[in-house]
Coordinates of C-alpha atoms in Angstrom, one line a residue:
X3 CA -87.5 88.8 108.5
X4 CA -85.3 86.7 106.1
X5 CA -82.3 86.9 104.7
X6 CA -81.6 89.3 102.1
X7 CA -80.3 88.8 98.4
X8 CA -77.1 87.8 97.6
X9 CA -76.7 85.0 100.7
X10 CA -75.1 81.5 99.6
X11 CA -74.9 78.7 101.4
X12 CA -71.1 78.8 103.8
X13 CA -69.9 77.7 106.6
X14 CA -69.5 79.0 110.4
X15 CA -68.5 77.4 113.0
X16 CA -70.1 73.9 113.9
X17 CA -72.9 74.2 111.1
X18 CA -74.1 75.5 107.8
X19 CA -75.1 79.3 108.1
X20 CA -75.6 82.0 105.3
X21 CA -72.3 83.3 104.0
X22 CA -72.4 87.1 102.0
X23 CA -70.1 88.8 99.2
X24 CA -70.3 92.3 100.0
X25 CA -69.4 94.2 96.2
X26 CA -69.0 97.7 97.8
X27 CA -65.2 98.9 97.2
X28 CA -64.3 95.0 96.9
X29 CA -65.1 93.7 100.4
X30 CA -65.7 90.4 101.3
X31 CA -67.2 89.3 104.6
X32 CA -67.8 85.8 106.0
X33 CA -70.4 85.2 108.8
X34 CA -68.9 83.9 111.6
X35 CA -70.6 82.4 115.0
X36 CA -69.5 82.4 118.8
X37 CA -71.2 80.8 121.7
X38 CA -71.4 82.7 124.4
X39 CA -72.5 81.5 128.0
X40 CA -75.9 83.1 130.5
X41 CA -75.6 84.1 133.8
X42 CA -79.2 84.1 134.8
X43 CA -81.6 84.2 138.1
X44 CA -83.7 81.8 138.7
X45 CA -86.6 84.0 136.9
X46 CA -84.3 84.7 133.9
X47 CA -83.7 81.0 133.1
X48 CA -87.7 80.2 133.1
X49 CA -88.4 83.0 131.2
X50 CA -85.9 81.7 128.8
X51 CA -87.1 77.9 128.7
X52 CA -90.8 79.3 128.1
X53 CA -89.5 81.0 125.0
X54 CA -88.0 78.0 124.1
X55 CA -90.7 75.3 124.6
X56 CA -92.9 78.2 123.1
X57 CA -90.9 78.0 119.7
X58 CA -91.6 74.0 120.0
X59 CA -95.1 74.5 120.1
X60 CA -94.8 76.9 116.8
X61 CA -92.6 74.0 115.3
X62 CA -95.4 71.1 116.6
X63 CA -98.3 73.2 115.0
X64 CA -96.8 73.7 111.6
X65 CA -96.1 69.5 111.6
X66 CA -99.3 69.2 112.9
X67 CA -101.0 71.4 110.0
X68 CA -99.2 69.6 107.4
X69 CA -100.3 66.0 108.2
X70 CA -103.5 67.0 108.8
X71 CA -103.4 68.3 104.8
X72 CA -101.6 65.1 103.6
X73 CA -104.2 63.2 105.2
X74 CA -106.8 65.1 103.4
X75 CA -105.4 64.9 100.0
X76 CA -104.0 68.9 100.2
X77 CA -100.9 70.2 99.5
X78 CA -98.8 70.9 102.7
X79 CA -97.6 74.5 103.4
X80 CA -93.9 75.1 103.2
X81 CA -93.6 78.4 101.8
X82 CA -91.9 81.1 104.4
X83 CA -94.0 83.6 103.3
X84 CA -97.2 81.2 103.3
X85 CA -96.5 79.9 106.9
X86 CA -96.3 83.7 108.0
X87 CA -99.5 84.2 106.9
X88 CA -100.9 81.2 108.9
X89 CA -99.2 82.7 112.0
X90 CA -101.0 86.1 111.5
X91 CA -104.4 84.3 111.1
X92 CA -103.4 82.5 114.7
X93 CA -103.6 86.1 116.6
X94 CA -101.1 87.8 118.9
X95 CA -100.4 86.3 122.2
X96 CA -100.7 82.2 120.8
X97 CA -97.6 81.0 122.2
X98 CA -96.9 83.2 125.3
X99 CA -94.3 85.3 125.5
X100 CA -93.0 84.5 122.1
X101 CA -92.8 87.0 119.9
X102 CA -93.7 87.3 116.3
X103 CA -89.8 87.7 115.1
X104 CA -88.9 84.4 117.2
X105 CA -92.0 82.4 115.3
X106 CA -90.9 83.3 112.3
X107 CA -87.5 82.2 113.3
X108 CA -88.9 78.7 113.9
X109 CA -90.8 79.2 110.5
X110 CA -87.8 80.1 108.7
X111 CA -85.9 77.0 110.0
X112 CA -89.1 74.7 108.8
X113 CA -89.3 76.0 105.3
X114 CA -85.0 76.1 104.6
X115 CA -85.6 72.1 105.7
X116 CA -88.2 71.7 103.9
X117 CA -86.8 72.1 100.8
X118 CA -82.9 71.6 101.3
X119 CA -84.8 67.8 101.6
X120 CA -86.5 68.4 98.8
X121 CA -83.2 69.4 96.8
X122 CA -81.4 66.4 98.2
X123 CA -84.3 63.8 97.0
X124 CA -84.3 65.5 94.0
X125 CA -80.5 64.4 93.2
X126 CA -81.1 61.1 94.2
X127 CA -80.8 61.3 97.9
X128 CA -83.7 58.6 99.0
X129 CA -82.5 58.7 102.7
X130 CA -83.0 62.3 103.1
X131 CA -86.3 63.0 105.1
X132 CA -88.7 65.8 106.0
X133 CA -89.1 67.1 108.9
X134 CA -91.5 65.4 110.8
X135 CA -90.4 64.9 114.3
X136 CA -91.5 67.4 117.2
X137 CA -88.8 68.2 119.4
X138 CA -88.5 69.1 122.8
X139 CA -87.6 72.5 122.8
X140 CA -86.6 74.6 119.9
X141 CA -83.8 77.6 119.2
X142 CA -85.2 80.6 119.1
X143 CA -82.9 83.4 116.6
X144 CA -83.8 87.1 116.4
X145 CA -82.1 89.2 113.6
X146 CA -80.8 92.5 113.8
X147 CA -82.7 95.2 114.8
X148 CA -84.9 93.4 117.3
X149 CA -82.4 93.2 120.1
X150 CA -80.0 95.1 122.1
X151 CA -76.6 94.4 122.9
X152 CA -74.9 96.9 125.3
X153 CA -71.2 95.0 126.0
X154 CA -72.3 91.7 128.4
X155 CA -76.4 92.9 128.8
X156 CA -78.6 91.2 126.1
X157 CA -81.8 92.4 125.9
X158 CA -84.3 89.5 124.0
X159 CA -87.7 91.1 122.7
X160 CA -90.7 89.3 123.6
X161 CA -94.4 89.6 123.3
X162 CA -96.4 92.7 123.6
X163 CA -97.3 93.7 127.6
X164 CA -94.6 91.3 128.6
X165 CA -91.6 93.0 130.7
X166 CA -88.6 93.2 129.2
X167 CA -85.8 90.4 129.3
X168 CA -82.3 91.6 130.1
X169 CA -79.7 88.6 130.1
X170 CA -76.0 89.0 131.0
X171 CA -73.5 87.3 129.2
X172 CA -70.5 84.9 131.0
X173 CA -68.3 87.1 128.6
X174 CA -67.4 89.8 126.2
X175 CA -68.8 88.9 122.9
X176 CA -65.8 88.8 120.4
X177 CA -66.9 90.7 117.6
X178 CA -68.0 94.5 117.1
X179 CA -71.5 95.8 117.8
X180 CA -71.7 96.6 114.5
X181 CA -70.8 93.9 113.1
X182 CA -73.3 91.6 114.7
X183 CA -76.3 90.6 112.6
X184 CA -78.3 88.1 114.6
X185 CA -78.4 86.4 118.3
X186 CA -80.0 82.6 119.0
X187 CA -81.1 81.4 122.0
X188 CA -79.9 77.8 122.0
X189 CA -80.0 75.0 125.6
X190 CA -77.8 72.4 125.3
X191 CA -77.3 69.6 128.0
X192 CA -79.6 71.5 130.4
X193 CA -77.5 75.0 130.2
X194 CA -78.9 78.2 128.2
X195 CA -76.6 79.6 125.4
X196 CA -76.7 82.6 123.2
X197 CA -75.2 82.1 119.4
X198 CA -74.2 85.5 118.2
X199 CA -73.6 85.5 114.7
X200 CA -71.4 88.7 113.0
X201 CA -70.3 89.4 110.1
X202 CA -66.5 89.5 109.6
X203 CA -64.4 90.5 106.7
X204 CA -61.8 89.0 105.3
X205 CA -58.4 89.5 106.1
X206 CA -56.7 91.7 104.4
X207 CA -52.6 91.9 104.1
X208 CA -49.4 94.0 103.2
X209 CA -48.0 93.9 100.0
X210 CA -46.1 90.6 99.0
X211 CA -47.5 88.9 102.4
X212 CA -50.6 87.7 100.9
X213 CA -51.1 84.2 100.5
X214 CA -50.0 82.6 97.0
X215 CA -52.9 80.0 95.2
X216 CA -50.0 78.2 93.6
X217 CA -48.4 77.4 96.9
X218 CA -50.3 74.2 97.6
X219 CA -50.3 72.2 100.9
X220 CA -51.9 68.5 101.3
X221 CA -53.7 67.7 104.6
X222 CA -54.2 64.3 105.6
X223 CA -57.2 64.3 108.2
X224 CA -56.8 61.6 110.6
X225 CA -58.1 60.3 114.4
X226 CA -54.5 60.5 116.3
X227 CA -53.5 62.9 113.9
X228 CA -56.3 65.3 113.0
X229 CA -54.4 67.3 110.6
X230 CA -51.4 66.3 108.9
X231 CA -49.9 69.3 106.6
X232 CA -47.2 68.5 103.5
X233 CA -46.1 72.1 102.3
X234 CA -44.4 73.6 100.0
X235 CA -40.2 74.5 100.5
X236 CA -39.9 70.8 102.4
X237 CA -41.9 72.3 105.5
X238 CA -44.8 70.1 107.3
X239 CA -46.9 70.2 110.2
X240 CA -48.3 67.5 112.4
X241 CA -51.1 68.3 115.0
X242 CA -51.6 65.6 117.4
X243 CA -55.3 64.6 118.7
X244 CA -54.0 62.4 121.4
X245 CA -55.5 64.2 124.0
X246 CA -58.7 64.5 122.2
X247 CA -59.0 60.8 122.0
X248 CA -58.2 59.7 125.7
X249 CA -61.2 62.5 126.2
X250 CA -63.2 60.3 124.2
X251 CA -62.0 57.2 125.7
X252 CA -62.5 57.9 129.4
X253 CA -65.9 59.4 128.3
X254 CA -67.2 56.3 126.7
X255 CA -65.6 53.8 129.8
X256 CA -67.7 56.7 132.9
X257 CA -70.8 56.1 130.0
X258 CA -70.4 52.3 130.0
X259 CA -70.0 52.4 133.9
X260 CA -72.8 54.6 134.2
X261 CA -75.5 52.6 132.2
X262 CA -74.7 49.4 133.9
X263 CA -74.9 51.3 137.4
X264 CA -78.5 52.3 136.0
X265 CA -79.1 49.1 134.3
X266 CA -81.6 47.3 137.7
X267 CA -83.5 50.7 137.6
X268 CA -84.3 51.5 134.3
X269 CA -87.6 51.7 133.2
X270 CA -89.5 48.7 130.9
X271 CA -90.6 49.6 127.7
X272 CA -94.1 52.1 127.6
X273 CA -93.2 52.4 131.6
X274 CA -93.0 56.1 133.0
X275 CA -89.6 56.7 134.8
X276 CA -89.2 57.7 138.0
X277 CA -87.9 60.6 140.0
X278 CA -84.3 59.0 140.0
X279 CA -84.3 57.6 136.6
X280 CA -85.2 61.0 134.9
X281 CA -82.3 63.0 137.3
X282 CA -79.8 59.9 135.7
X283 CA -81.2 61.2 132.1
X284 CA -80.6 64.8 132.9
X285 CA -77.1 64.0 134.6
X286 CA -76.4 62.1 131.4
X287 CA -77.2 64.7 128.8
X288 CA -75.5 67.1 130.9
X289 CA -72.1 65.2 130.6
X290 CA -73.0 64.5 126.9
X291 CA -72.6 68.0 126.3
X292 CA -69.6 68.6 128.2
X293 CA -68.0 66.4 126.3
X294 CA -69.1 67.5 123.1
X295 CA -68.1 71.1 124.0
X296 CA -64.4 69.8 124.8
X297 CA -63.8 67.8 121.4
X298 CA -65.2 70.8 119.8
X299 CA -63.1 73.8 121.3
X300 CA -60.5 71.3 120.6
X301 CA -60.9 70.9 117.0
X302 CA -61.0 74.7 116.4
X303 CA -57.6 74.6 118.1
X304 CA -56.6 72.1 115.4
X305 CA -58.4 74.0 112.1
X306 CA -56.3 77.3 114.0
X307 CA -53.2 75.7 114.3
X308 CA -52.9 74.7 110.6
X309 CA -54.5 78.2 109.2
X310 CA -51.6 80.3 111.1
X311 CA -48.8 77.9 110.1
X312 CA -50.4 78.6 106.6
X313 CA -50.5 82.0 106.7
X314 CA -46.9 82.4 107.9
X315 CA -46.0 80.2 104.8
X316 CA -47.9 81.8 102.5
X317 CA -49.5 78.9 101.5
X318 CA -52.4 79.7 99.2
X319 CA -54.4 76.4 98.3
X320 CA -55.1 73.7 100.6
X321 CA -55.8 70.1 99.1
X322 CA -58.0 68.6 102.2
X323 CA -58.4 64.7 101.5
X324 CA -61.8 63.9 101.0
X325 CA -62.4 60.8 104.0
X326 CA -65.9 60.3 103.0
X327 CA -65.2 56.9 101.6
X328 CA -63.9 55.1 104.7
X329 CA -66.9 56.7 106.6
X330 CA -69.5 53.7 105.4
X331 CA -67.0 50.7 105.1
X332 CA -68.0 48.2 108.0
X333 CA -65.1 47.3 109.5
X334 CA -65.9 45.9 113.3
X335 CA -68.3 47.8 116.1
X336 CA -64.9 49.0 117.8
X337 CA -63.5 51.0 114.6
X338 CA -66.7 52.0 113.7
X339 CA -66.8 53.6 117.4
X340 CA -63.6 55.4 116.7
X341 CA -65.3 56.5 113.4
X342 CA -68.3 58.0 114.5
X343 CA -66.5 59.7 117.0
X344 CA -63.9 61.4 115.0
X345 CA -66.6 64.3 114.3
X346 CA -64.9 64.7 110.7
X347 CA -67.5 66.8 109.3
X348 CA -66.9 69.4 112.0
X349 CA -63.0 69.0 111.8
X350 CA -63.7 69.9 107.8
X351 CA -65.9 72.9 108.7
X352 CA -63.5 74.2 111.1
X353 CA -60.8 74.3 108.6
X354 CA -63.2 75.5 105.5
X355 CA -64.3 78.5 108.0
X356 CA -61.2 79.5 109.1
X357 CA -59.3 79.2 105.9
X358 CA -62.2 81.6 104.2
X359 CA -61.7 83.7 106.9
X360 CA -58.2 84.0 105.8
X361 CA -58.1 84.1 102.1
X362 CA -56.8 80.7 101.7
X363 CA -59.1 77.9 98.9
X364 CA -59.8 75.1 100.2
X365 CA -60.4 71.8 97.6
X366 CA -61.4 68.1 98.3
X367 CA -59.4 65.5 96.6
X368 CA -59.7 61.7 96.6
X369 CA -57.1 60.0 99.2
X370 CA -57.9 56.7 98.3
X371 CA -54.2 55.1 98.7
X372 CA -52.5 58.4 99.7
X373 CA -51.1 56.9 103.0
X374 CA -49.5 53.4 100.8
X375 CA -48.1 55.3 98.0
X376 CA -44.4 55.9 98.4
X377 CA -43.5 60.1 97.7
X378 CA -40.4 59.1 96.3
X379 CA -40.9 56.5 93.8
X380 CA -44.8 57.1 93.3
X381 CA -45.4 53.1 93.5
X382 CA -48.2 51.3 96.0
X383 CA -46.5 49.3 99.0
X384 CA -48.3 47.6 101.7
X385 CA -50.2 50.3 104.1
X386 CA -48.3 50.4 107.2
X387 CA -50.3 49.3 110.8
X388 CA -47.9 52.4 113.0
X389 CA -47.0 55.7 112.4
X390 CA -43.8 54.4 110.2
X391 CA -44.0 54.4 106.4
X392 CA -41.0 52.2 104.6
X393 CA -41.3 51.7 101.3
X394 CA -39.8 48.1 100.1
X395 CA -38.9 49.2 96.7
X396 CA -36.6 52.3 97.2
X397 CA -35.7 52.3 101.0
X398 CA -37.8 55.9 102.1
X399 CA -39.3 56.1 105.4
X400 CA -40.3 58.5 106.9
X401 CA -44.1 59.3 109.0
X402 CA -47.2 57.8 107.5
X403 CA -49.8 61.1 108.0
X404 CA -47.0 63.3 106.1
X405 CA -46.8 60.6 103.1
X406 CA -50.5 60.8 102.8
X407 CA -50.8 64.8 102.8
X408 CA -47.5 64.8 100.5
X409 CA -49.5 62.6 97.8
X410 CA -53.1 64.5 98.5
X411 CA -50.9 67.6 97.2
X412 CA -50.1 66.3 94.4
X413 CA -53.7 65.7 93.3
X414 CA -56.1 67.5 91.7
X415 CA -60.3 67.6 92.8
X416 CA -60.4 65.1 90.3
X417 CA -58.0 62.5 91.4
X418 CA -55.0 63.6 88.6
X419 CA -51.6 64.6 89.4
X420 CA -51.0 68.4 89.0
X421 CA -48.3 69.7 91.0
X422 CA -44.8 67.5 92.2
X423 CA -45.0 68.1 96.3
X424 CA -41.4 67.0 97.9
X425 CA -41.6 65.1 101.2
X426 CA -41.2 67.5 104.5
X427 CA -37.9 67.7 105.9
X428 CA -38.7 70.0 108.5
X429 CA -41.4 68.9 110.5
X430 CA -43.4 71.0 113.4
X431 CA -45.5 69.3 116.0
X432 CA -48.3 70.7 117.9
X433 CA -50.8 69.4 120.0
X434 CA -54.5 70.2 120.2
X435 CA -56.9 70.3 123.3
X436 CA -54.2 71.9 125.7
X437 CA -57.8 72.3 127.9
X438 CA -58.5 69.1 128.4
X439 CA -58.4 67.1 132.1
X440 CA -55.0 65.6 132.1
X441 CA -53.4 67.3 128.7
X442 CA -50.1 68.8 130.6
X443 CA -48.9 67.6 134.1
X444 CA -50.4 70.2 135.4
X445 CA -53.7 69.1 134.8
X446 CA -54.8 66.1 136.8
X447 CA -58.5 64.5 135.7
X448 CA -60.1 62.8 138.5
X449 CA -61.4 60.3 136.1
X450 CA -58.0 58.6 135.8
X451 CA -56.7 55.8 138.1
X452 CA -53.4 57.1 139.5
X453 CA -50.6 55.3 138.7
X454 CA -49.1 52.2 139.9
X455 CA -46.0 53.4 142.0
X456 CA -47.0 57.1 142.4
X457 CA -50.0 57.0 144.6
X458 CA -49.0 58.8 148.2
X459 CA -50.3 56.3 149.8
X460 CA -48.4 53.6 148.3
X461 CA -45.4 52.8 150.3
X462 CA -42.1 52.2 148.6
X463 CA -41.2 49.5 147.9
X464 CA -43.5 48.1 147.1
X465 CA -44.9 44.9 149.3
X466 CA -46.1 41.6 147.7
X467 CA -49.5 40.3 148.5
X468 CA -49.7 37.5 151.1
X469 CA -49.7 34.0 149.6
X470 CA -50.8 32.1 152.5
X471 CA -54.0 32.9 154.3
X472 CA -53.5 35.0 157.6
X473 CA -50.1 36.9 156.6
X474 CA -50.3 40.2 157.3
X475 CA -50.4 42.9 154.5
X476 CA -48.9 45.6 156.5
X477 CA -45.7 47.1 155.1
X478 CA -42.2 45.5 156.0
X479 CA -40.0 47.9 158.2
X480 CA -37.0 49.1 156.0
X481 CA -33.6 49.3 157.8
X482 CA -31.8 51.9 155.5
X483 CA -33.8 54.3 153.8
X484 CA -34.6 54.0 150.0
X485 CA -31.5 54.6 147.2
X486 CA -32.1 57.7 145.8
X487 CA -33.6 57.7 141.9
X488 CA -30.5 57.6 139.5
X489 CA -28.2 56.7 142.4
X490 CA -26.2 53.4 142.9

């Protein structure tokens, strides 16, 4: 089963899924995706990664097939409905418990690669490559009409004189029953996942609420600042990442720590691992995944925060600068750390999603020299190293991030200047990835050193180390007790 007509390509969530204009009475849906969590029995969850390591064996065959056929001068088959066919010639009960709806699944997902490569060679895209590689397991998706959803029970088909599988979901799945057009069962970091996929429409509002295309706002995407917003009427908004990026720092130090803990016991090269090493490879893609969960949940937050302060400006068009050039400049292995883990792609599609979702457009424009171009007097000053932006020509200042969103909404896709965009006076802050260990005080995470000074065992004051040898370090006694904080 495939999609029907009338699907273009859109965006959902973390990655690119089919996206539908529905023409009946004038509305518009958007396909929209949410992870939901398995609470399964022991049997449930092997049942489960069968299915899955069946739908790798689908995907191995078909690669298999095709090199077999460019080895023998024959054209390979990447057709959906051509690869169907091969499956029926195969015979019912091939891979297990898999059913004929989750092979075609796998199928699908061959041929849309197949020839989205092919597209992207054909435009002059020489690093874009077929898919050749096998994988270890493989997400299975069935469409609608070939499962049951009865509020937290899933029921997954599988094949024929196999008993049924009923899976119960961690939570209630966000969206309608009717409303929900396919289910895939994903693993990630060891854990099993469902990815239900509905289709929403778009939101709809009262007279003289709806949002205004000529009210244009420039966002400035950034790594301490993931979104920086320059509205209309002198309004801005500034969403900080902080916590998002002591996530990713802590991560990458227990990572380094980890690796050299493991580094005596790791296997040579073309050596089989042992026991230990592959529960340190398991413990480490588990924490992987964690981590990538966090950023992510945290970026929505972000994309959600700027739609709603949108929304309740009645800000039609959003200019998003376009950071793709800044994304291949070399510039040292410690920047180009912070780079590759910014995630902006999935920053972009969080904001392109929920925008569509809400009836706002969404353009790219170039923001090469957005952030050293002075709003006032429109001339090029030195880039500022902080947060501060002074121009030396007119005397403005005033915060970097909101100079750079001020001058992307000025800007056209093309690079011209359209619109005049005054710099925000009134300024709201936010933060993103309230969640995360150690984001409010409230919050402690056990992978930070506590404090010099506020440790309970620490005495106060505190005592100087001994500088001759056998000095004792025990604490000196204290005649009066400690002045009180604030007190003389």
């Amino acid at each position: 089963m495939g999609w029907g007509p009338g699907f273009v390509v859109g965006t959902c969530c973390n990655r690119l899924v089919p996206r539908r204009d529905v023409a009946d009475g004038g509305a518009r849906v958007v396909l929209r995706t949410a992870r939901v969590d398995l609470r399964l029995t022991p049997a449930q969850r092997r049942r489960c990664f069968e299915l899955l390591v069946s739908a790798r064996d689908v995907w191995a065959c078909v690669l298999d097939m095709n090199r077999w056929r460019r080895q023998r001068g024959l054209r390979a088959i990447v057709g959906y409905q051509a690869l169907c066919r091969e499956l029926a010639a195969a015979g019912p009960g091939t891979f297990g418990e898999l059913d004929s709806v989750g092979a075609r699944s796998v199928l699908r997902r061959y041929s849309d690669a197949w020839f989205a490569t092919a597209k992207r060679r054909k435009n002059g895209e020489e690093t874009a490559r077929y898919p050749r590689r096998k994988r270890r397991l493989m997400p299975v998706r069935y469409y609608h009409g070939t499962f049951t959803l009865e509020e937290r029970r899933l029921r997954l088909p599988v094949g024929r004189g196999c008993a049924s599988l009923w899976v119960r979901l961690a939570r209630q799945v966000p969206y309608e029953a009717g409303q929900v057009r396919s289910v895939t069962l994903v693993a990630e970091g060891g854990r099993l996942f469902v990815d239900v996929t509905a289709e929403i429409p778009i939101t709809t509002y009262p007279p003289d609420q709806q949002p205004d295309p000529g009210r244009v706002a420039g966002v400035d995407p950034g790594v301490i600042h993931p979104f920086a917003v320059a509205g209309p009427d002198g309004e801005g908004l500034v969403v900080s990442g902080r916590a998002i990026r002591a996530e990713t720092h802590l991560h990458l130090k227990d990572a380094k720590h980890r690796r050299r803990a493991m580094a005596r016991k790791a296997p040579k090269p073309g050596q089989a691992g042992s026991r230990r090493w592959r529960k340190y490879r398991a413990r480490q893609r588990k924490l992987e995944a964690r981590h990538k969960r966090r950023v992510r949940q945290a970026q929505h937050e972000a994309a959600k925060t700027v739609i709603d302060w949108a929304v309740a400006r009645r800000v039609g068009t959003l200019a998003v600068g376009d950071p793709r050039g800044v994304l291949t400049l070399k510039a040292g292995r410690r920047h180009n750390q912070r780079v590759q883990a910014w995630r902006i792609g999935h920053l972009l599609r969080c904001l392109t999603d929920k925008a569509e979702q809400a009836g706002i457009g969404l353009v790219l424009v170039d923001e090469r020299g957005t952030s050293s171009t002075c709003p006032a007097c429109h001339r090029r000053v030195p880039k500022p190293k902080d947060r501060n932006f002074t121009c030396i020509r007119c005397g403005f200042n005033g915060h970097r991030d909101l100079v750079g969103g001020a001058n992307i909404a000025r800007r056209g896709p093309g690079g011209t200047i359209t619109t005049t965009s005054m710099f925000p006076v009134m300024i709201t802050h936010r933060r993103a990835g309230r969640h995360l260990p150690g984001a409010g005080p409230s919050r402690h995470d056990p992978r930070r050193s506590p404090h010099h000074g506020t440790a309970p065992a620490v005495p106060w004051p505190a005592v100087a180390r001994p500088t001759k040898s056998g000095e004792s370090l025990a604490p000196a006694r204290i005649s009066q007790p400690p002045p009180q904080r604030g007190k003389c």
